[in-house]
Short mmCIF file of C-alpha atoms and ligand atoms in Angstrom, two decimals:
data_model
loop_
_atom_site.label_atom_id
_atom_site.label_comp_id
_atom_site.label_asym_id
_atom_site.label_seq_id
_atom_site.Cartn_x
_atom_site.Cartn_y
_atom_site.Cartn_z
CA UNK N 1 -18.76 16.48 7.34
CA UNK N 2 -15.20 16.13 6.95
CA UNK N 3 -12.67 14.37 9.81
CA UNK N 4 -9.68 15.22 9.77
CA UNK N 5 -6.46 14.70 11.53
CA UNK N 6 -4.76 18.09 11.16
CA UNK N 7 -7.30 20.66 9.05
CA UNK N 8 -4.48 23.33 8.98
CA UNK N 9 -1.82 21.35 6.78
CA UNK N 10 -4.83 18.94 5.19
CA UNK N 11 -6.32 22.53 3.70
CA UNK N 12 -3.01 24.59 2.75
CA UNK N 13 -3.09 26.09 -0.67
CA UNK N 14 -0.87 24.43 -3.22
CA UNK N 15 1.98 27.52 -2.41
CA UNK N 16 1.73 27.01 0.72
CA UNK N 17 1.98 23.37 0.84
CA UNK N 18 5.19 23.32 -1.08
CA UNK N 19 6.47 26.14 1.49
CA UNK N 20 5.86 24.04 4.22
CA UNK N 21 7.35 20.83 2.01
CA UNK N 22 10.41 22.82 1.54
CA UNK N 23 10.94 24.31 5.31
CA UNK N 24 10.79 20.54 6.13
CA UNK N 25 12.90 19.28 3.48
CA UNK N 26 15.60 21.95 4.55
CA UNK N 27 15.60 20.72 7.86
CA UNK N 28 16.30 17.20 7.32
CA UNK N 29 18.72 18.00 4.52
CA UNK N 30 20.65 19.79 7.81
CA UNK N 31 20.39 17.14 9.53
CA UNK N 32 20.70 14.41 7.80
CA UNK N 33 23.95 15.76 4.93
CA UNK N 34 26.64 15.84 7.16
CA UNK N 35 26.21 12.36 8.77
CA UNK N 36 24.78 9.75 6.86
CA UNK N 37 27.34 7.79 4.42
CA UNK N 38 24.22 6.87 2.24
CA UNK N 39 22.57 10.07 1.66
CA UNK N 40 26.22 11.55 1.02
CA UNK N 41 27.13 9.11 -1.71
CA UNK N 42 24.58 9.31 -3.45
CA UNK N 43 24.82 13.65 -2.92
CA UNK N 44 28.03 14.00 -3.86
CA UNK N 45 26.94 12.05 -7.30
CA UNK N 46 24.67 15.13 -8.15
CA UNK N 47 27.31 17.88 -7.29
CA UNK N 48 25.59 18.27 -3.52
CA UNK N 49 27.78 18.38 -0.71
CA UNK N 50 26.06 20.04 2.16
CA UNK N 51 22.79 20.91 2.42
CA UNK N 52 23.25 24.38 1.78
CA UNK N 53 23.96 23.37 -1.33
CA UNK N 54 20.01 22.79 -2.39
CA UNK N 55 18.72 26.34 -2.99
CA UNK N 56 15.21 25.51 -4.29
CA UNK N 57 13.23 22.91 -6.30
CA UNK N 58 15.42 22.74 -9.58
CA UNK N 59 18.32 21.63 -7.35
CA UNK N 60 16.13 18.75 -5.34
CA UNK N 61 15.09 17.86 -9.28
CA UNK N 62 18.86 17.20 -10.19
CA UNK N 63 19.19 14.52 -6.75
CA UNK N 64 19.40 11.27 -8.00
CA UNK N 65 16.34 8.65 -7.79
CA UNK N 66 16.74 5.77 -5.22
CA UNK N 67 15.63 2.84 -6.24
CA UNK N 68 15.13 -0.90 -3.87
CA UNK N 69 17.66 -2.39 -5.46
CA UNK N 70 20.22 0.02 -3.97
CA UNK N 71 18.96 -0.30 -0.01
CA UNK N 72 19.32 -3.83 -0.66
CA UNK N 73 22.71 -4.14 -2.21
CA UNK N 74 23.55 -1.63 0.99
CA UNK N 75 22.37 -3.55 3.56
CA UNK N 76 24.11 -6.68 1.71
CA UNK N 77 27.21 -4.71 1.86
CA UNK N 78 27.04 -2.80 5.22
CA UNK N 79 25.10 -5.68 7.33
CA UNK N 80 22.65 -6.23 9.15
CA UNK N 81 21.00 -2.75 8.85
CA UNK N 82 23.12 -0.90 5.72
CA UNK N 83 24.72 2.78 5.94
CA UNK N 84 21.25 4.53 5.25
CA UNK N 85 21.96 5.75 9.01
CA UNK N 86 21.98 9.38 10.25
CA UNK N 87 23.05 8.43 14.10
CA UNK N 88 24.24 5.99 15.84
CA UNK N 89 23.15 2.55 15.88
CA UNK N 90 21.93 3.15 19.85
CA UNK N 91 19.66 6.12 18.88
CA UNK N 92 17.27 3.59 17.37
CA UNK N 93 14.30 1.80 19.31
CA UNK N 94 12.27 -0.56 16.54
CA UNK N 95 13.38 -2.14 13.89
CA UNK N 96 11.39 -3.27 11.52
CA UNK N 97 11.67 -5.42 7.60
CA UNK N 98 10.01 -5.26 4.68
CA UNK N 99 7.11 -8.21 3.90
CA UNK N 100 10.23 -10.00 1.60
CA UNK N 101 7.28 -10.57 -1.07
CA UNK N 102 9.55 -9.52 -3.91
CA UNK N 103 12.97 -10.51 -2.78
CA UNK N 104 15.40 -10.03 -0.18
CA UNK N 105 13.68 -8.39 3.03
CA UNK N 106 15.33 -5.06 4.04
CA UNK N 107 15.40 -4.07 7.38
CA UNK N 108 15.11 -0.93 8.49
CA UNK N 109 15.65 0.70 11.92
CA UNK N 110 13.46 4.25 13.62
CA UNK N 111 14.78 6.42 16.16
CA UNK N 112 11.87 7.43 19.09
CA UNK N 113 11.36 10.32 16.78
CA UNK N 114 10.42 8.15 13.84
CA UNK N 115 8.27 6.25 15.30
CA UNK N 116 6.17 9.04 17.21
CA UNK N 117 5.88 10.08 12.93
CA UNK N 118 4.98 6.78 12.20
CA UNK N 119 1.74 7.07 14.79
CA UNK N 120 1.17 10.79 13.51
CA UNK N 121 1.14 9.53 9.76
CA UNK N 122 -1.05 6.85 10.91
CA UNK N 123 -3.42 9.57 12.72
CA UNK N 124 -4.51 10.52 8.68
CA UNK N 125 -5.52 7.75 7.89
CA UNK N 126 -7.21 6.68 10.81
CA UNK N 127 -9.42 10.26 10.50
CA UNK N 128 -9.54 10.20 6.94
CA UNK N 129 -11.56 6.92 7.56
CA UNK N 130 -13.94 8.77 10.10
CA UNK N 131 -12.23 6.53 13.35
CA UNK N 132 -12.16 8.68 16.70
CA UNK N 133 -11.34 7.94 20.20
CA UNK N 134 -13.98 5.17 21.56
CA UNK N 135 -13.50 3.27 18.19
CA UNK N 136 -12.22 -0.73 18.63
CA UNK N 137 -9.74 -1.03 16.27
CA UNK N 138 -9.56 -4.84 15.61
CA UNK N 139 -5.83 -5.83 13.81
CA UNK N 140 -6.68 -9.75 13.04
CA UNK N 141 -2.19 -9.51 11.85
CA UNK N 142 0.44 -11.79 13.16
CA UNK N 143 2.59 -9.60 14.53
CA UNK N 144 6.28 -9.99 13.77
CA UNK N 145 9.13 -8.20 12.17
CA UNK N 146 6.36 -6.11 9.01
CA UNK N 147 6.29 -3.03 10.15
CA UNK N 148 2.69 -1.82 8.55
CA UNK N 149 0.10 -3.06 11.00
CA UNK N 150 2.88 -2.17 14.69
CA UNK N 151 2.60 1.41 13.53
CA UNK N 152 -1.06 0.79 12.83
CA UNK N 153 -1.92 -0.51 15.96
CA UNK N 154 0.27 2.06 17.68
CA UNK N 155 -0.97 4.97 15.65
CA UNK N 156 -5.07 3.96 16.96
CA UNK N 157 -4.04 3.78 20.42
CA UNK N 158 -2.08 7.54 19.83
CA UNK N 159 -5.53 8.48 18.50
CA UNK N 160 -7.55 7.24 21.56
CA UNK N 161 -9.41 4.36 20.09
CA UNK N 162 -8.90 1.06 21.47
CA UNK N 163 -6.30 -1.44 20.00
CA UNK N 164 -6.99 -4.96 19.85
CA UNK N 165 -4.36 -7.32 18.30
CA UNK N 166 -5.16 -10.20 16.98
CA UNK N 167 -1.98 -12.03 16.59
CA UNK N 168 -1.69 -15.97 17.63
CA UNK N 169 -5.26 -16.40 16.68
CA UNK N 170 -6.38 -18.38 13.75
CA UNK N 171 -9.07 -17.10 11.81
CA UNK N 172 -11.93 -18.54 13.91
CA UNK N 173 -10.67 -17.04 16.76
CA UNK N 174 -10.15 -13.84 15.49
CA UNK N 175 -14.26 -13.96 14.54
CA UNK N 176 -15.05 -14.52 17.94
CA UNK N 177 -12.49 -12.03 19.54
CA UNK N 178 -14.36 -9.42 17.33
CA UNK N 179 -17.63 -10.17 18.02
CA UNK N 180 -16.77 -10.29 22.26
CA UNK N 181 -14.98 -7.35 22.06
CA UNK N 182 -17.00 -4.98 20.08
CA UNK N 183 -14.72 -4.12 17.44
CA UNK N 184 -15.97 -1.19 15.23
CA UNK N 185 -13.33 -1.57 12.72
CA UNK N 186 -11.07 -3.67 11.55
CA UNK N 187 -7.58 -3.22 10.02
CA UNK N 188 -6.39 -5.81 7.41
CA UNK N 189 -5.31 -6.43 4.03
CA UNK N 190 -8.46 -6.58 1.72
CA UNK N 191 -7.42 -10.64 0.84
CA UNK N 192 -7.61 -11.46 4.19
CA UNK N 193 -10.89 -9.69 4.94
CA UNK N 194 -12.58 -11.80 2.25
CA UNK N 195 -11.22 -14.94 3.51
CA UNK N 196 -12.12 -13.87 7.18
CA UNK N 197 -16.07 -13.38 5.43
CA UNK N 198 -15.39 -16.76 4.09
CA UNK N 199 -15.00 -18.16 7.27
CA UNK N 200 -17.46 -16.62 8.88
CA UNK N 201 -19.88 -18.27 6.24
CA UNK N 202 -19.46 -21.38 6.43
CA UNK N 203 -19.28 -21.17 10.22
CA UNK N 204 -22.50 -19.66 9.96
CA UNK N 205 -21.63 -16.00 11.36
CA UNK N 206 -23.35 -13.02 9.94
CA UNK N 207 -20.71 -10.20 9.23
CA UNK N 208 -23.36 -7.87 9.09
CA UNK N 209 -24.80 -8.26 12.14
CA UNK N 210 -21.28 -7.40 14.26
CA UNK N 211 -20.29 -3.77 15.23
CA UNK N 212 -17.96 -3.54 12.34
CA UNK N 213 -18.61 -0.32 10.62
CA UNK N 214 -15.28 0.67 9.36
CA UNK N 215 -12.58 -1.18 7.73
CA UNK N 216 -9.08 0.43 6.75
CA UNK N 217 -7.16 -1.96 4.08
CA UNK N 218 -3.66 -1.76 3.91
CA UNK N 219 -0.52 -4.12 3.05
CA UNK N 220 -2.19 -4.15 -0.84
CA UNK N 221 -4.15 -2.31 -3.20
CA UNK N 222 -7.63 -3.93 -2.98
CA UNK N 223 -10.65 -1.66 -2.27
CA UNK N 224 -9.18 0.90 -4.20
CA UNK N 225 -10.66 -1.60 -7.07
CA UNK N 226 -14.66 -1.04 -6.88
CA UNK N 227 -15.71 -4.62 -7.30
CA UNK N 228 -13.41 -5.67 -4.51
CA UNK N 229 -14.80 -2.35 -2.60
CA UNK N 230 -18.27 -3.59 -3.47
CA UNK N 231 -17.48 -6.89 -2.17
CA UNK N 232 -15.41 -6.29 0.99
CA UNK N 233 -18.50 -3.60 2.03
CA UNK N 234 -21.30 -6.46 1.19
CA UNK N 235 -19.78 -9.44 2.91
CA UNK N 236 -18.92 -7.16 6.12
CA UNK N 237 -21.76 -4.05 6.51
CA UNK N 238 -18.97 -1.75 6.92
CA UNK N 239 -17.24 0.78 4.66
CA UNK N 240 -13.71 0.11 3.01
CA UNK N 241 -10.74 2.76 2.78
CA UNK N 242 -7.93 2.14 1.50
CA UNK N 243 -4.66 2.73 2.79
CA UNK N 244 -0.97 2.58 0.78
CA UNK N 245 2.76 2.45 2.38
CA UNK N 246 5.50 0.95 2.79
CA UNK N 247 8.65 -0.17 5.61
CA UNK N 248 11.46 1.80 3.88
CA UNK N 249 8.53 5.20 3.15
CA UNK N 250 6.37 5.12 5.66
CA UNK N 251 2.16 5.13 5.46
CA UNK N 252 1.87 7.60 2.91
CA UNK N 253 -1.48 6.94 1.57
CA UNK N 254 -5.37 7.18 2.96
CA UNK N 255 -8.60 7.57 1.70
CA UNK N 256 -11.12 10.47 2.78
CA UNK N 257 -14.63 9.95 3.33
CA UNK N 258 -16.00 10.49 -0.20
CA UNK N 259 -13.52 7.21 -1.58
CA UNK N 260 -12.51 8.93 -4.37
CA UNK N 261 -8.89 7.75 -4.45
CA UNK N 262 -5.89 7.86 -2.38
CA UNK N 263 -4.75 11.10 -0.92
CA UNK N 264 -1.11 11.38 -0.50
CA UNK N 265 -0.01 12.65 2.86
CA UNK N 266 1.78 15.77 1.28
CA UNK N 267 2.47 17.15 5.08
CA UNK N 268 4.99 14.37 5.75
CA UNK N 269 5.88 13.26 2.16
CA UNK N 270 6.99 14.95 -1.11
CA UNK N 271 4.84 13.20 -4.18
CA UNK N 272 5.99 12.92 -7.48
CA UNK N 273 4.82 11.38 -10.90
CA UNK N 274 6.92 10.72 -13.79
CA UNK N 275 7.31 8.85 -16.73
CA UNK N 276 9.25 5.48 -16.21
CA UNK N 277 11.05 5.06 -19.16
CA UNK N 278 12.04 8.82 -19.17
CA UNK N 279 12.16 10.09 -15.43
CA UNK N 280 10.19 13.30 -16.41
CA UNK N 281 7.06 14.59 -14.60
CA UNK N 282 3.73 13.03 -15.83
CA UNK N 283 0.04 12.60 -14.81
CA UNK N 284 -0.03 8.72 -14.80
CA UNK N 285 3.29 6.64 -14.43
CA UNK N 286 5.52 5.82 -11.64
CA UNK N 287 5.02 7.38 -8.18
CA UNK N 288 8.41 9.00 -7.14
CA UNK N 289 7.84 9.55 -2.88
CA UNK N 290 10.46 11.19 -0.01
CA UNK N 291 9.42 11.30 3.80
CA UNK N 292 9.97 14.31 5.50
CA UNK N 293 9.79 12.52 9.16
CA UNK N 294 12.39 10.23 9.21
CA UNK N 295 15.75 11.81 9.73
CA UNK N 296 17.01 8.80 11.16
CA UNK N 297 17.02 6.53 7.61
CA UNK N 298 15.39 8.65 5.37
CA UNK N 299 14.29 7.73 1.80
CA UNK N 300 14.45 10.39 -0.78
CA UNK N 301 12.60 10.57 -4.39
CA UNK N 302 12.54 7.27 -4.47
CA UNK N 303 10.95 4.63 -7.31
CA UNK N 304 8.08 2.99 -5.93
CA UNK N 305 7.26 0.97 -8.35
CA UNK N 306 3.62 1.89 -8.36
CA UNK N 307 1.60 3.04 -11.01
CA UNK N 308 -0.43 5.59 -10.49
CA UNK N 309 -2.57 8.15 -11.73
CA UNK N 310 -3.33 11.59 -10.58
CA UNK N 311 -6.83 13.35 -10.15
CA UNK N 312 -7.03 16.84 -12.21
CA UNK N 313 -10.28 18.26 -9.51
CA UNK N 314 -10.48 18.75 -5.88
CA UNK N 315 -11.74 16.37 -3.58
CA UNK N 316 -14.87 17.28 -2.13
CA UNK N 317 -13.58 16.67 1.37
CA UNK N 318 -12.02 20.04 1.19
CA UNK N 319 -8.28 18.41 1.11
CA UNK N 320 -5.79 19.90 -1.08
CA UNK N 321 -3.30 16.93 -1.03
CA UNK N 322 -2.30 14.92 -4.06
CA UNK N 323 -5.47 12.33 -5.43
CA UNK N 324 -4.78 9.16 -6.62
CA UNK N 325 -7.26 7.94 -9.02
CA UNK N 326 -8.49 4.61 -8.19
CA UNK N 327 -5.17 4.29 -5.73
CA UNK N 328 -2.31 2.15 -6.95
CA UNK N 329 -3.43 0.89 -10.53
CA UNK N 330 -0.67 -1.80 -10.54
CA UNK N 331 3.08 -1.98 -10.40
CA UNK N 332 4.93 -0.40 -12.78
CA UNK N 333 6.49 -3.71 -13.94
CA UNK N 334 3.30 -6.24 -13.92
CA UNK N 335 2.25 -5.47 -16.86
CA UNK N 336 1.09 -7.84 -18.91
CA UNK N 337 1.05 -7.56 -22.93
CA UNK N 338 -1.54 -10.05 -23.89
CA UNK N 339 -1.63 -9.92 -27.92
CA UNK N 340 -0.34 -6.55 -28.00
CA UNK N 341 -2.60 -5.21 -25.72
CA UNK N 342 -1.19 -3.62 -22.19
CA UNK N 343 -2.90 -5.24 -19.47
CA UNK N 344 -2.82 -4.62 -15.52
CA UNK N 345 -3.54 -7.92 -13.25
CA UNK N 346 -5.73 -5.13 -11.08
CA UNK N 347 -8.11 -4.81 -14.13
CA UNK N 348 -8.68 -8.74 -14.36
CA UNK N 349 -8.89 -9.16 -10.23
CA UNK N 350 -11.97 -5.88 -11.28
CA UNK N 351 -13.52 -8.32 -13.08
CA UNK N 352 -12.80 -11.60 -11.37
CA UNK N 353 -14.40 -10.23 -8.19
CA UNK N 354 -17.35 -8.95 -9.49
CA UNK N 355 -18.52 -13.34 -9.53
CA UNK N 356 -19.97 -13.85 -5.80
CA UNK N 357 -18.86 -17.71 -6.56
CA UNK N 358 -15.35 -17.09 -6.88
CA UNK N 359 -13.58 -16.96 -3.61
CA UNK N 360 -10.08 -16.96 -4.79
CA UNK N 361 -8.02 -16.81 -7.80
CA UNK N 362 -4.79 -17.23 -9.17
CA UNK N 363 -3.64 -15.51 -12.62
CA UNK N 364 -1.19 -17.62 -14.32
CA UNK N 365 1.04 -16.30 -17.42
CA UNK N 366 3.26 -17.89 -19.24
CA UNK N 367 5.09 -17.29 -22.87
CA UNK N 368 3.84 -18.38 -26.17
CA UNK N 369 5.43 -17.61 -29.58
CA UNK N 370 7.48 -14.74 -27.69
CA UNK N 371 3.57 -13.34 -26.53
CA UNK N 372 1.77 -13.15 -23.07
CA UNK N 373 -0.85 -15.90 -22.54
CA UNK N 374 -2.72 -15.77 -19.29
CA UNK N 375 -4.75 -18.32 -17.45
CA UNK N 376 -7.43 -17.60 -14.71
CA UNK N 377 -7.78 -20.41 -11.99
CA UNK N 378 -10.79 -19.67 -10.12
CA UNK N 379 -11.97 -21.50 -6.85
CA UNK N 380 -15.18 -21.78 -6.72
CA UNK N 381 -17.79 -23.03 -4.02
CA UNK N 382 -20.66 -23.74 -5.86
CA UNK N 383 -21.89 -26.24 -8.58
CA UNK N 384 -21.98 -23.50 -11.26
CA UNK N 385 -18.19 -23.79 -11.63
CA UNK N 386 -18.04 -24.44 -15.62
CA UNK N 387 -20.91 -21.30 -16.07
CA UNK N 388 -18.99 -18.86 -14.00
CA UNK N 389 -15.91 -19.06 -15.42
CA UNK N 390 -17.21 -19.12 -19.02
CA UNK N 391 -18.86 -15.90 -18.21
CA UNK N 392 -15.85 -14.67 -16.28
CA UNK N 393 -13.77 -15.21 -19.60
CA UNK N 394 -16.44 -13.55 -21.90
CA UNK N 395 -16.39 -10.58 -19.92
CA UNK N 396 -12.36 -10.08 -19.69
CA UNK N 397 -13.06 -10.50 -23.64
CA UNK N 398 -15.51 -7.97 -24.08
CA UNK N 399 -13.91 -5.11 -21.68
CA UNK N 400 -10.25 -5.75 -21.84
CA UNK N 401 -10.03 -7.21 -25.75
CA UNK N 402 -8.09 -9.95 -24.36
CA UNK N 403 -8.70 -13.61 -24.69
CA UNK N 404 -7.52 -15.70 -21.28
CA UNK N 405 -8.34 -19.15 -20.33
CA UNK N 406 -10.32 -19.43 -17.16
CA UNK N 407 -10.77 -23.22 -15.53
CA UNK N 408 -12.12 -23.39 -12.16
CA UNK N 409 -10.00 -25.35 -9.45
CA UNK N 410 -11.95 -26.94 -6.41
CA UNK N 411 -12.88 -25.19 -2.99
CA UNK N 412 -9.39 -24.50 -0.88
CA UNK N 413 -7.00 -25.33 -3.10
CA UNK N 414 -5.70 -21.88 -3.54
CA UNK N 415 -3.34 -20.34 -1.15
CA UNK N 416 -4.34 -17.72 1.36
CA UNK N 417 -3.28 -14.57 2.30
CA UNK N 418 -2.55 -12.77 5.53
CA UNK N 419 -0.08 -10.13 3.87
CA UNK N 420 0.27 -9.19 0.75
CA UNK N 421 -1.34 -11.63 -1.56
CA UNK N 422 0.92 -12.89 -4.73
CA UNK N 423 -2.07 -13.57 -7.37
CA UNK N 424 0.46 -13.21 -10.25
CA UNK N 425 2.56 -16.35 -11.18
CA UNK N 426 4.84 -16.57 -14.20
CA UNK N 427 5.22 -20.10 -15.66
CA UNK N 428 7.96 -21.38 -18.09
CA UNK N 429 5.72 -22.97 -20.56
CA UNK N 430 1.83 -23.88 -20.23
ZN1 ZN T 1 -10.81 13.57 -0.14
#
């Protein structure tokens, strides 16, 4: 059986989907056009001066792409919060900055409106998971200025499950908190749920024997990969679902109960594909996303960054949103070309995790002769350390093609991740 958060909108047929997309659209184009300096730059650019001006679907295709860079140069230019603002700076109650794990963080302020959005976004992916009122949503997340795990906690408690925050807790802590109050499911990235299993090890707790039964894994891609699915569901009893968004979107992405990809939230969010180097539409390239919900600071067709790939059948949960195969597959700009073959850092972290004795890992690459070399460090807990990584580098040889050096590194030398783990380091020289 199917749970959903809104059945009606989850279910529309594709013409009616993009009716409702564009009734929305229309709305914040009124409200949003005449007011905000950054939405009318960038308007004006295409020819669009009011919102009148957009008659249908060929004239939202002409609007210019945003891309990060842009918010950021913005914000540098129109501190501290940038011109990307429909009201006035006292209409809005959170603000909120990006995780600053590829550059310069960019704030970004919600009206009351917004952030009532950000809890019903947050309602899909909460149901898409199967999590109803009476659930103990456990956040084990520092709380600060990130916005993704506020307008997760927020969004359980608009639900009716119970929110327990687990900030100023180290990870110990956070075990026992858990286990005292009953969680059911826990909310965290997917690195930081394998180092919380970690813990519990060698403190001698059994995962498996909590209450946990559901976990939802945002901040990263991570149990969109199936080893790292396998592993996270092994260590912990429970079932992973992935979850994808971000500070300046929104949460955009959620997985149904058959984990068969992401489903884009298509109620609250216009999806697009298209082909990086060219900007036209495309099964598998860059995802391309606008929020519907945010008239405050909206963000419109803008370059994720993502790479992603979408599904040609129906989900068998009955949804008629968007599918991303396999969720994000990597950003658009990590790939690696290791002896002329294209490589994703997701498809080595597939393999990498599918080793029990590695706990962490780092992927190193650096240039030789003008040509991507990469080097696996793998921590490792066990005395098998030479074996395991000899077998880890035979496998990325026989399913990639590639040929990488991996050298295991000893127990806790690796760093650890509460948000947004950085596996990926490029070196100058070997
Ligand atoms: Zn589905």
């Amino acid at each position: 059986m199917t749970s959903f958060y809104d059945e009606r909108l989850e279910t529309l047929p594709p013409e009616a989907l993009r009716a409702h997309q564009w009734a929305r659209l229309a709305g914040l184009a009124r409200e949003v056009s005449p007011s905000n300096p950054f939405i009318a730059r960038k308007w004006k650019a295409a020819g669009v001066s009011a919102a009148q001006d957009l008659r249908g679907w060929e004239d939202w295709a002409r609007l210019p792409f945003t891309r990060k860079h842009e918010l950021v140069e913005d914000q540098a230019a129109h501190p501290p919060f940038g011109s990307n603002l429909t009201y006035p700076v006292a209409r809005y109650v959170r603000v909120h900055q990006t995780s600053g794990t590829t550059g310069t963080p960019l704030r970004w302020l919600d009206t009351q409106e917004a952030w009532d959005w950000w809890l019903r976004c947050w309602g899909f992916v909460l149901r898409g998971a199967g999590l109803v009122p009476g659930d103990r949503i456990f956040f084990p997340f520092s709380f600060g200025l990130f916005v993704g795990f506020w307008a997760g906690f927020e969004g359980a408690r608009a639900l009716g499950a119970m929110a327990i925050p687990g900030g100023g807790q180290d990870s110990a802590q956070r075990l026992a908190a858990l286990e005292t109050l009953g969680a059911t499911a826990v909310c965290c990235t997917p690195s930081y749920a394998l180092h919380l299993a970690q813990v519990a090890r060698e403190r001698g707790v059994d995962l498996r024997r909590l209450g946990v039964r559901t976990m939802v894994q945002a901040g990263e891609p991570g149990a969109g990969i199936p080893s790292v699915r396998a592993r996270l569901e092994e260590e912990w009893g429970a079932r992973a679902y992935d979850h994808a968004g971000m500070t300046e979107m929104g949460a955009y992405g959620f997985e149904c109960q058959a984990q068969a990809g992401l489903h884009v939230n298509e109620s609250e969010f216009i999806a697009e594909i298209i082909d990086p180097a060219t900007g036209g539409p495309a099964r598998e390239g860059e995802l391309v996303l606008s929020n519907l919900g945010r008239p405050g600071s909206p963000v419109l067709r803008y370059r994720t960054g993502d790479r992603v790939r979408a599904a040609a059948d129906p989900c068998e949960c009955g949804r008629t949103f968007l599918r991303l195969e396999g969720g994000i597959l990597g950003r658009v700009d990590d790939m690696l070309i290791v002896r002329g073959v294209n490589v994703f850092p997701s498809a080595l972290e597939g393999i990498i995790r599918r080793f029990p004795a590695v706990d962490e890992f780092l992927i190193e690459v650096f240039r030789r002769d003008e040509m991507d070399e990469v080097r696996l460090l793998l921590e490792m807990r066990d005395g098998q350390a030479r074996q395991v990584a000899a077998a880890v580098q035979e496998a990325v040889r026989v399913e990639l093609g590639i040929r990488v050096e991996a050298v295991p590194v000893p127990p806790q030398s690796l760093p650890r991740y509460e948000l947004k783990a950085r596996r990926l380091v490029r070196r100058a020289s070997a």
